[in-house]
């Protein structure tokens, strides 16, 4: 008869713990809960990702009530619970089929298939070897805010690449005709080949200097 333990069961699940019943000879002799400790920076990471316009989803094998309790603590709005390792991979594939780019963060053996399926798999350095082998990126420090930093660095890198391509195209579109002597056809000066070579070198140097700005960027 588990009636007497129902209240304790509900309290444990509401607190984000997984209840475990202990019985002997068919009689309940104990009830206790186990839970993973929520990292102190989990809520900060979720908040930062929301501010960046990212959707955060909790994907877990825990029961729904326990998962919802933990999600509420850290500010996650969408929870997909009671999923097996293979189902985690399927959920990610479904999200990708919706046209979404998916980043999976995990550290356990059960996360390995999902880490391999995601567009970018990020494993914690304190996790299992198979998780780190399946991931595209491994965070050496157990700091979840490094996930946010990695995204910001990635976005800054893409922006810098686009800037470099834009200015390189503009520079060449304007400079190549001048180097070919177009201005001379209309009575303008004829560009010395040495000056044209220096101008081309300046273009390369400016691209490199723009890229080096990433080293001074604070995230």
mmCIF file of C-alpha atoms in Angstrom:
data_model
loop_
_atom_site.group_PDB
_atom_site.id
_atom_site.type_symbol
_atom_site.label_atom_id
_atom_site.label_comp_id
_atom_site.label_asym_id
_atom_site.label_seq_id
_atom_site.Cartn_x
_atom_site.Cartn_y
_atom_site.Cartn_z
ATOM 1 C CA UNK A 1 0.000 0.000 0.000
ATOM 2 C CA UNK A 2 1.641 3.187 -1.208
ATOM 3 C CA UNK A 3 -1.150 5.533 -0.190
ATOM 4 C CA UNK A 4 0.732 6.837 2.828
ATOM 5 C CA UNK A 5 3.750 7.664 0.688
ATOM 6 C CA UNK A 6 1.908 9.578 -2.035
ATOM 7 C CA UNK A 7 2.365 12.965 -0.383
ATOM 8 C CA UNK A 8 6.100 12.391 0.048
ATOM 9 C CA UNK A 9 6.294 11.141 -3.540
ATOM 10 C CA UNK A 10 4.659 14.329 -4.837
ATOM 11 C CA UNK A 11 6.922 16.519 -2.720
ATOM 12 C CA UNK A 12 10.050 14.815 -4.032
ATOM 13 C CA UNK A 13 9.047 15.097 -7.691
ATOM 14 C CA UNK A 14 7.961 18.712 -7.230
ATOM 15 C CA UNK A 15 11.438 19.421 -5.870
ATOM 16 C CA UNK A 16 13.064 17.945 -8.984
ATOM 17 C CA UNK A 17 14.051 14.652 -7.380
ATOM 18 C CA UNK A 18 13.494 11.129 -8.676
ATOM 19 C CA UNK A 19 11.661 9.112 -5.980
ATOM 20 C CA UNK A 20 12.918 5.619 -5.160
ATOM 21 C CA UNK A 21 10.817 3.204 -3.126
ATOM 22 C CA UNK A 22 12.454 0.661 -0.829
ATOM 23 C CA UNK A 23 10.433 -2.428 0.041
ATOM 24 C CA UNK A 24 10.968 -5.658 1.928
ATOM 25 C CA UNK A 25 8.679 -8.683 1.721
ATOM 26 C CA UNK A 26 6.164 -6.643 -0.209
ATOM 27 C CA UNK A 27 6.038 -3.866 2.378
ATOM 28 C CA UNK A 28 7.225 -0.303 1.901
ATOM 29 C CA UNK A 29 9.999 0.457 4.357
ATOM 30 C CA UNK A 30 11.465 3.582 2.851
ATOM 31 C CA UNK A 31 11.168 6.329 0.276
ATOM 32 C CA UNK A 32 13.982 8.621 -0.760
ATOM 33 C CA UNK A 33 14.826 10.858 -3.678
ATOM 34 C CA UNK A 34 17.903 11.327 -5.815
ATOM 35 C CA UNK A 35 18.669 14.265 -8.048
ATOM 36 C CA UNK A 36 21.427 15.771 -10.122
ATOM 37 C CA UNK A 37 22.734 18.990 -8.677
ATOM 38 C CA UNK A 38 21.762 21.942 -10.839
ATOM 39 C CA UNK A 39 24.852 23.940 -11.779
ATOM 40 C CA UNK A 40 24.916 27.413 -10.284
ATOM 41 C CA UNK A 41 25.388 29.054 -13.671
ATOM 42 C CA UNK A 42 22.571 27.140 -15.398
ATOM 43 C CA UNK A 43 19.997 29.897 -14.940
ATOM 44 C CA UNK A 44 22.477 32.563 -16.079
ATOM 45 C CA UNK A 45 23.221 30.575 -19.231
ATOM 46 C CA UNK A 46 19.529 30.118 -20.049
ATOM 47 C CA UNK A 47 18.846 33.823 -19.489
ATOM 48 C CA UNK A 48 21.773 34.821 -21.712
ATOM 49 C CA UNK A 49 20.635 32.487 -24.499
ATOM 50 C CA UNK A 50 17.095 33.875 -24.327
ATOM 51 C CA UNK A 51 18.510 37.403 -24.606
ATOM 52 C CA UNK A 52 20.333 36.270 -27.752
ATOM 53 C CA UNK A 53 17.009 35.114 -29.197
ATOM 54 C CA UNK A 54 17.759 31.407 -28.839
ATOM 55 C CA UNK A 55 15.171 28.811 -27.880
ATOM 56 C CA UNK A 56 16.310 26.575 -25.026
ATOM 57 C CA UNK A 57 14.859 23.067 -24.750
ATOM 58 C CA UNK A 58 15.471 20.551 -21.985
ATOM 59 C CA UNK A 59 15.839 17.025 -23.349
ATOM 60 C CA UNK A 60 15.917 14.418 -20.588
ATOM 61 C CA UNK A 61 15.120 10.849 -19.673
ATOM 62 C CA UNK A 62 13.670 11.905 -16.300
ATOM 63 C CA UNK A 63 9.940 11.796 -15.618
ATOM 64 C CA UNK A 64 7.995 14.863 -16.659
ATOM 65 C CA UNK A 65 7.205 16.213 -13.195
ATOM 66 C CA UNK A 66 10.839 16.096 -12.112
ATOM 67 C CA UNK A 67 11.995 17.631 -15.400
ATOM 68 C CA UNK A 68 9.428 20.443 -15.169
ATOM 69 C CA UNK A 69 10.558 21.274 -11.631
ATOM 70 C CA UNK A 70 14.191 21.580 -12.698
ATOM 71 C CA UNK A 71 13.269 23.537 -15.827
ATOM 72 C CA UNK A 72 11.314 26.007 -13.728
ATOM 73 C CA UNK A 73 14.335 26.571 -11.483
ATOM 74 C CA UNK A 74 16.590 27.540 -14.390
ATOM 75 C CA UNK A 75 14.018 29.287 -16.585
ATOM 76 C CA UNK A 76 13.558 26.733 -19.378
ATOM 77 C CA UNK A 77 10.083 26.917 -20.898
ATOM 78 C CA UNK A 78 10.034 23.870 -23.167
ATOM 79 C CA UNK A 79 10.708 20.395 -21.790
ATOM 80 C CA UNK A 80 10.831 17.058 -23.602
ATOM 81 C CA UNK A 81 11.026 14.358 -20.947
ATOM 82 C CA UNK A 82 11.129 10.566 -20.630
ATOM 83 C CA UNK A 83 13.147 10.103 -23.820
ATOM 84 C CA UNK A 84 15.631 7.301 -24.456
ATOM 85 C CA UNK A 85 19.094 8.030 -25.957
ATOM 86 C CA UNK A 86 17.925 7.061 -29.460
ATOM 87 C CA UNK A 87 14.807 9.193 -29.036
ATOM 88 C CA UNK A 88 16.948 12.212 -28.146
ATOM 89 C CA UNK A 89 18.623 11.848 -31.519
ATOM 90 C CA UNK A 90 15.229 11.585 -33.224
ATOM 91 C CA UNK A 91 13.953 14.726 -31.483
ATOM 92 C CA UNK A 92 16.959 16.657 -32.764
ATOM 93 C CA UNK A 93 16.389 15.308 -36.278
ATOM 94 C CA UNK A 94 12.765 16.487 -36.078
ATOM 95 C CA UNK A 95 13.900 19.979 -35.049
ATOM 96 C CA UNK A 96 16.335 20.041 -37.965
ATOM 97 C CA UNK A 97 13.525 18.973 -40.303
ATOM 98 C CA UNK A 98 11.685 22.133 -39.179
ATOM 99 C CA UNK A 99 14.601 24.151 -40.545
ATOM 100 C CA UNK A 100 16.218 24.831 -37.186
ATOM 101 C CA UNK A 101 19.936 24.713 -36.472
ATOM 102 C CA UNK A 102 20.428 22.682 -33.317
ATOM 103 C CA UNK A 103 23.174 22.875 -30.706
ATOM 104 C CA UNK A 104 23.194 20.009 -28.219
ATOM 105 C CA UNK A 105 24.976 20.343 -24.882
ATOM 106 C CA UNK A 106 25.530 17.169 -22.877
ATOM 107 C CA UNK A 107 27.987 15.195 -20.812
ATOM 108 C CA UNK A 108 26.639 11.666 -20.394
ATOM 109 C CA UNK A 109 26.734 8.398 -22.307
ATOM 110 C CA UNK A 110 23.028 8.817 -23.079
ATOM 111 C CA UNK A 111 23.773 12.152 -24.785
ATOM 112 C CA UNK A 112 26.271 10.727 -27.293
ATOM 113 C CA UNK A 113 23.796 9.928 -30.137
ATOM 114 C CA UNK A 114 22.188 13.360 -29.819
ATOM 115 C CA UNK A 115 25.568 15.112 -29.740
ATOM 116 C CA UNK A 116 26.523 13.356 -32.970
ATOM 117 C CA UNK A 117 23.201 14.214 -34.653
ATOM 118 C CA UNK A 118 23.103 17.908 -33.742
ATOM 119 C CA UNK A 119 24.515 20.566 -36.059
ATOM 120 C CA UNK A 120 26.956 21.363 -33.273
ATOM 121 C CA UNK A 121 27.540 19.045 -30.342
ATOM 122 C CA UNK A 122 29.096 20.561 -27.230
ATOM 123 C CA UNK A 123 30.355 18.260 -24.476
ATOM 124 C CA UNK A 124 31.523 19.217 -21.022
ATOM 125 C CA UNK A 125 35.120 18.346 -20.253
ATOM 126 C CA UNK A 126 33.982 16.733 -17.007
ATOM 127 C CA UNK A 127 31.690 14.355 -18.906
ATOM 128 C CA UNK A 128 32.156 10.850 -20.263
ATOM 129 C CA UNK A 129 34.726 9.955 -22.906
ATOM 130 C CA UNK A 130 32.091 8.803 -25.402
ATOM 131 C CA UNK A 131 30.246 12.112 -25.076
ATOM 132 C CA UNK A 132 33.439 14.069 -25.758
ATOM 133 C CA UNK A 133 34.274 11.857 -28.744
ATOM 134 C CA UNK A 134 30.797 12.388 -30.225
ATOM 135 C CA UNK A 135 30.864 16.173 -29.803
ATOM 136 C CA UNK A 136 32.245 18.815 -32.152
ATOM 137 C CA UNK A 137 33.444 20.959 -29.271
ATOM 138 C CA UNK A 138 34.576 20.188 -25.724
ATOM 139 C CA UNK A 139 34.448 22.805 -22.972
ATOM 140 C CA UNK A 140 37.418 22.147 -20.725
ATOM 141 C CA UNK A 141 35.994 24.118 -17.792
ATOM 142 C CA UNK A 142 32.718 23.081 -16.085
ATOM 143 C CA UNK A 143 31.275 26.529 -16.758
ATOM 144 C CA UNK A 144 28.039 26.617 -18.732
ATOM 145 C CA UNK A 145 28.515 30.308 -19.545
ATOM 146 C CA UNK A 146 31.288 29.154 -21.879
ATOM 147 C CA UNK A 147 28.490 27.896 -24.146
ATOM 148 C CA UNK A 148 27.276 31.483 -24.463
ATOM 149 C CA UNK A 149 30.837 32.710 -25.030
ATOM 150 C CA UNK A 150 31.339 30.119 -27.768
ATOM 151 C CA UNK A 151 28.188 31.312 -29.546
ATOM 152 C CA UNK A 152 29.233 34.955 -29.305
ATOM 153 C CA UNK A 153 32.720 34.180 -30.629
ATOM 154 C CA UNK A 154 31.171 32.206 -33.485
ATOM 155 C CA UNK A 155 28.817 35.055 -34.389
ATOM 156 C CA UNK A 156 31.646 37.589 -34.222
ATOM 157 C CA UNK A 157 33.788 35.391 -36.469
ATOM 158 C CA UNK A 158 31.042 35.067 -39.085
ATOM 159 C CA UNK A 159 30.483 38.839 -38.996
ATOM 160 C CA UNK A 160 34.210 39.481 -39.468
ATOM 161 C CA UNK A 161 34.381 37.058 -42.405
ATOM 162 C CA UNK A 162 31.476 38.843 -44.098
ATOM 163 C CA UNK A 163 33.130 42.229 -43.489
ATOM 164 C CA UNK A 164 36.408 41.011 -44.966
ATOM 165 C CA UNK A 165 34.698 39.593 -48.045
ATOM 166 C CA UNK A 166 32.672 42.783 -48.544
ATOM 167 C CA UNK A 167 35.637 45.145 -48.352
ATOM 168 C CA UNK A 168 37.856 42.828 -50.406
ATOM 169 C CA UNK A 169 35.280 42.758 -53.206
ATOM 170 C CA UNK A 170 34.743 46.529 -53.080
ATOM 171 C CA UNK A 171 38.489 47.167 -53.026
ATOM 172 C CA UNK A 172 39.138 44.911 -56.007
ATOM 173 C CA UNK A 173 36.153 46.177 -57.989
ATOM 174 C CA UNK A 174 37.467 49.739 -57.656
ATOM 175 C CA UNK A 175 41.203 49.079 -57.834
ATOM 176 C CA UNK A 176 41.529 46.537 -60.647
ATOM 177 C CA UNK A 177 40.102 48.862 -63.346
ATOM 178 C CA UNK A 178 42.443 51.626 -62.139
ATOM 179 C CA UNK A 179 45.412 49.253 -62.288
ATOM 180 C CA UNK A 180 44.384 48.291 -65.837
ATOM 181 C CA UNK A 181 44.632 51.940 -66.909
ATOM 182 C CA UNK A 182 40.958 52.889 -67.173
ATOM 183 C CA UNK A 183 41.666 56.367 -65.798
ATOM 184 C CA UNK A 184 44.387 56.852 -68.404
ATOM 185 C CA UNK A 185 41.834 56.298 -71.170
ATOM 186 C CA UNK A 186 39.996 59.385 -69.965
ATOM 187 C CA UNK A 187 43.076 61.540 -69.538
ATOM 188 C CA UNK A 188 43.831 60.475 -65.991
ATOM 189 C CA UNK A 189 47.121 59.196 -64.566
ATOM 190 C CA UNK A 190 48.577 55.797 -65.374
ATOM 191 C CA UNK A 191 49.084 53.789 -62.213
ATOM 192 C CA UNK A 192 52.637 52.596 -61.634
ATOM 193 C CA UNK A 193 52.815 48.761 -61.277
ATOM 194 C CA UNK A 194 54.772 49.128 -58.041
ATOM 195 C CA UNK A 195 52.049 51.297 -56.537
ATOM 196 C CA UNK A 196 49.423 48.818 -57.722
ATOM 197 C CA UNK A 197 51.332 46.015 -55.988
ATOM 198 C CA UNK A 198 51.560 48.017 -52.770
ATOM 199 C CA UNK A 199 47.852 48.765 -52.950
ATOM 200 C CA UNK A 200 47.120 45.050 -53.283
ATOM 201 C CA UNK A 201 49.319 44.321 -50.280
ATOM 202 C CA UNK A 202 47.465 46.972 -48.304
ATOM 203 C CA UNK A 203 44.222 45.165 -49.098
ATOM 204 C CA UNK A 204 45.577 41.924 -47.649
ATOM 205 C CA UNK A 205 46.969 43.670 -44.577
ATOM 206 C CA UNK A 206 43.676 45.434 -43.883
ATOM 207 C CA UNK A 207 41.821 42.100 -43.991
ATOM 208 C CA UNK A 208 44.279 40.557 -41.532
ATOM 209 C CA UNK A 209 44.085 43.547 -39.181
ATOM 210 C CA UNK A 210 40.295 43.407 -39.215
ATOM 211 C CA UNK A 211 40.423 39.704 -38.344
ATOM 212 C CA UNK A 212 42.842 40.382 -35.477
ATOM 213 C CA UNK A 213 40.190 42.527 -33.815
ATOM 214 C CA UNK A 214 38.634 39.255 -32.649
ATOM 215 C CA UNK A 215 41.532 38.773 -30.220
ATOM 216 C CA UNK A 216 40.603 41.992 -28.424
ATOM 217 C CA UNK A 217 36.897 41.228 -28.353
ATOM 218 C CA UNK A 218 35.483 40.659 -24.882
ATOM 219 C CA UNK A 219 32.672 38.115 -24.494
#
